[in-house]
Amino acid sequence: MTEPEMSYRTLGVEDLRSYLADQPALAAQLGGAPADWRIEEVGDGNLNLVFILHGPAGGLAVKQALPYVRLVGESWPLPLSRASFEQTALVRQNALVPGLVPKLLHFDEALALIVMELLQPHKIMRHGMIAGTRYPLFVEAITDFMAQTYFHTSDLALPAAEKKELMGVFAGNHALCKITEDVIFTEPYEIAENNSWTSPQLDGIAAALREDLAVKLAVSRLKVLFLSQAQALLHGDLHSGSIMLTEEDTRVIDPEFAFVGPIAFDVGALLANLLLSYFSQDGHETRPGDRDDYRAWILDAVQGCWTRFEEKFLDLWRSPAAQGDAYPKVLFADAQAETVLEVERQQVMAALFKDTLGFIAAELVRRTLGLAHNIDLEWIEDPDRRAACEASALGLARDLLVAPEAITSVSALTEAAATWRLWSPPLGASFTPELW
Amino acid sequence: MTEPEMSYRTLGVEDLRSYLADQPALAAQLGGAPADWRIEEVGDGNLNLVFILHGPAGGLAVKQALPYVRLVGESWPLPLSRASFEQTALVRQNALVPGLVPKLLHFDEALALIVMELLQPHKIMRHGMIAGTRYPLFVEAITDFMAQTYFHTSDLALPAAEKKELMGVFAGNHALCKITEDVIFTEPYEIAENNSWTSPQLDGIAAALREDLAVKLAVSRLKVLFLSQAQALLHGDLHSGSIMLTEEDTRVIDPEFAFVGPIAFDVGALLANLLLSYFSQDGHETRPGDRDDYRAWILDAVQGCWTRFEEKFLDLWRSPAAQGDAYPKVLFADAQAETVLEVERQQVMAALFKDTLGFIAAELVRRTLGLAHNIDLEWIEDPDRRAACEASALGLARDLLVAPEAITSVSALTEAAATWRLWSPPLGASFTPELW
């Protein structure tokens, strides 16, 4: 995928109207005359333009990559090729989990433009969780997405040649990976311009983390996994802002960070963002305790996400779909071999869980001390209240980084989160590492 | 790299003569008139044509990929693109360790043809070792090759973008990787047409290995590393047949299996082939004991290869060359951080050693029970004598696969090899697993 910048231009609302007027299939989907179409730019993400279009017959969603990081500005250029990688990942995901991602309707590589079905009345999950909305079908849907897309793009399912072709294609998406490498695994642990936090309340904790060599070593090991463990095609940015849903329907959007990497990275991002919502609920209560039930729902969702993902991934691995070059069937054919292989499967999942704990921690830290914060926390107006929530997230994060062996199950993880939620450290510069 | 088969043709001696006559720089290197050139096809490898050319002014070596596996025949097709990957790897290696690989003089992608300097009076190391030749500078040279090429193509040295570009390019070499995946990590542990061994002497041991679930699990874990751990640009086939040397000069040739994979795979292949030579020496003695000193030299070389590789790799990691995205310098800047990072370096090397033991074992097994055997052993005419040597190699291999934790140092490895050398199992179908 080469950079198609020669013919690229950023589209305004009227450019987009005439562009779509020239695409009969898309125009028909909207219906009526182009002048009838209502077009809004609604991008609230960090990187792109997003348009919502409504016509007499229906709607469309249009995403255009900008040649720079929207959150930061033109000073941080970013290749338009990410739209190609997003499109390639979307095609793959649509083949594997058709009901769990948006349908892809059109791709224009030169314009770095993707046209998808309009998801309505779906909401970004993060907004729903701030409002305290339960999503009863979410756990089943997201664990289907994870188990199916990771398993079927791993060496457990794919012939080695196909897996390596996939690695080769997505190795080109290194500019997006580099953002993750920097803003998740490096900057929060150094003094960096991109960082921000609730100050002065978290100054002491941020300083303690920057000085904590055990933490920095643990995060650096996770970064090595991110850089070199080519396990499966990941979403690459699987947080509650990349999920749109209703109570009945769940869709995972925006796989522009897709690459072949460690499965635990994606799983960790998802669980961390649920936990960030959990810690943030204290800031959204109108009366102390009125989010108790919702908090319990979130911790149940954390449990369910791991447990059901593990079950589904294992079921796939035990199924005839496990035709990949890893653990070749021909070497494990009889009943005794199956017993040995089943022990191995459990060990692989245990190792994946341990790595997941680390990646959860890295995400908790970067969302509170790094570049891109979550509105779950940012929308808590009282800085003391917000800092208290964030401090709990950071306390859990440190435990997960320096003593992951204490957390041997997802129940232990949710218990640790509940314990850290009740923690009230002295905030400000007076925080000392002994308090961890 | 696309398949250039449209204009490909296999060159005979006279085709090559006229091809080189049209290349002024190469013709000048040979000197005289084309009719004066002495051209021989000498390929004794498994995959390619190799020509040695002598002219009045000098010599050349020419390698042409065949569209199939030479060892097996046209029934096993193999892409010509491997010549491109070999050339790309050679360019990289020439930049990193210019004195340790052949100079590249010409590449013709359409013909899958590489012209290199003629190494003379260099011998293939395997032949030298069968003859009992010591190479006093070998350990320093090969450990330079390994430390420099692996370190400088790893995330310790390279920016992530460059490392991923390298991964992306060599992901295309999956047909060659697939050979390794099959003939090293799978076939020796199943009943497969490609397998052969000294029969009936090793029938019992081969059967025991095929039934040994601990062995098959260990080998399968190594295969997962081979499939998914993108650590550094490897040679991919680093055995004593891929090394040409004199007592003064060492060159690593034939990197057509190059890909970005686990460093321990290459290191294990090298050490295993030294150990195969060690076990084979009993078969080359004219009087019992007359190779005792040479055996001691080989075990010293095994020790030196690991020890000096580890020292050199660590020195590079401690040096200003460690500018890669892994363990970023900015997080480990002061003296206390350096202490912590040094402990981590030792742990990383210990883990690499443990994986190396496994890959040694996999190579020992495949060279005695699989498709491609070594002349170190094949040239022992008496099958009982040969089988005794091979059984020792297989005994060590099994220990390394099922109980690697017992071997915590390279001294322990060479001691284990010496112990297994003296092992005399009942050979034939009567061998029982209890004897392991």
GROMACS .gro file of N, CA, C and O in nm, chain A residues 15 72 109 127 155 183 260 271 287 306 320 385 390 413 419:
model
   60
   15ASP      N    1  -1.814   1.879  -0.055
   15ASP     CA    2  -1.732   1.788  -0.137
   15ASP      C    3  -1.787   1.646  -0.127
   15ASP      O    4  -1.796   1.574  -0.226
   72VAL      N    5  -0.376   1.626   1.803
   72VAL     CA    6  -0.256   1.705   1.828
   72VAL      C    7  -0.241   1.816   1.724
   72VAL      O    8  -0.203   1.929   1.757
  109GLU      N    9  -0.904   0.451  -0.189
  109GLU     CA   10  -0.770   0.455  -0.132
  109GLU      C   11  -0.708   0.594  -0.146
  109GLU      O   12  -0.643   0.644  -0.054
  127HIS      N   13  -2.005   0.643   2.616
  127HIS     CA   14  -2.112   0.736   2.655
  127HIS      C   15  -2.221   0.663   2.732
  127HIS      O   16  -2.271   0.714   2.833
  155ASP      N   17  -0.183  -1.881   1.431
  155ASP     CA   18  -0.122  -2.005   1.381
  155ASP      C   19  -0.198  -2.129   1.424
  155ASP      O   20  -0.169  -2.238   1.377
  183VAL      N   21   0.288   0.624   2.318
  183VAL     CA   22   0.196   0.685   2.415
  183VAL      C   23   0.150   0.586   2.521
  183VAL      O   24   0.105   0.627   2.628
  260VAL      N   25  -0.063  -0.755   1.339
  260VAL     CA   26  -0.049  -0.890   1.394
  260VAL      C   27   0.038  -0.880   1.519
  260VAL      O   28   0.158  -0.850   1.510
  271LEU      N   29  -1.053  -0.480   2.882
  271LEU     CA   30  -1.080  -0.493   3.025
  271LEU      C   31  -1.042  -0.366   3.099
  271LEU      O   32  -1.111  -0.322   3.191
  287ARG      N   33  -2.593   1.061   4.416
  287ARG     CA   34  -2.592   1.032   4.561
  287ARG      C   35  -2.495   0.917   4.584
  287ARG      O   36  -2.496   0.823   4.506
  306TRP      N   37  -1.353  -1.192   3.020
  306TRP     CA   38  -1.243  -1.286   3.021
  306TRP      C   39  -1.293  -1.431   3.011
  306TRP      O   40  -1.247  -1.510   2.928
  320PRO      N   41  -1.260  -2.868   1.490
  320PRO     CA   42  -1.193  -2.899   1.362
  320PRO      C   43  -1.134  -2.775   1.294
  320PRO      O   44  -1.056  -2.788   1.200
  385ARG      N   45  -1.239   1.480   4.314
  385ARG     CA   46  -1.317   1.358   4.295
  385ARG      C   47  -1.258   1.276   4.180
  385ARG      O   48  -1.242   1.154   4.189
  390GLU      N   49  -0.897   0.827   3.966
  390GLU     CA   50  -0.777   0.796   3.887
  390GLU      C   51  -0.669   0.731   3.972
  390GLU      O   52  -0.598   0.638   3.927
  413LEU      N   53  -0.892  -1.038   4.001
  413LEU     CA   54  -0.877  -0.906   3.939
  413LEU      C   55  -0.989  -0.812   3.980
  413LEU      O   56  -0.964  -0.697   4.020
  419THR      N   57  -1.111  -0.336   4.588
  419THR     CA   58  -1.028  -0.291   4.701
  419THR      C   59  -0.963  -0.157   4.670
  419THR      O   60  -0.967  -0.063   4.751
   0.00000   0.00000   0.00000
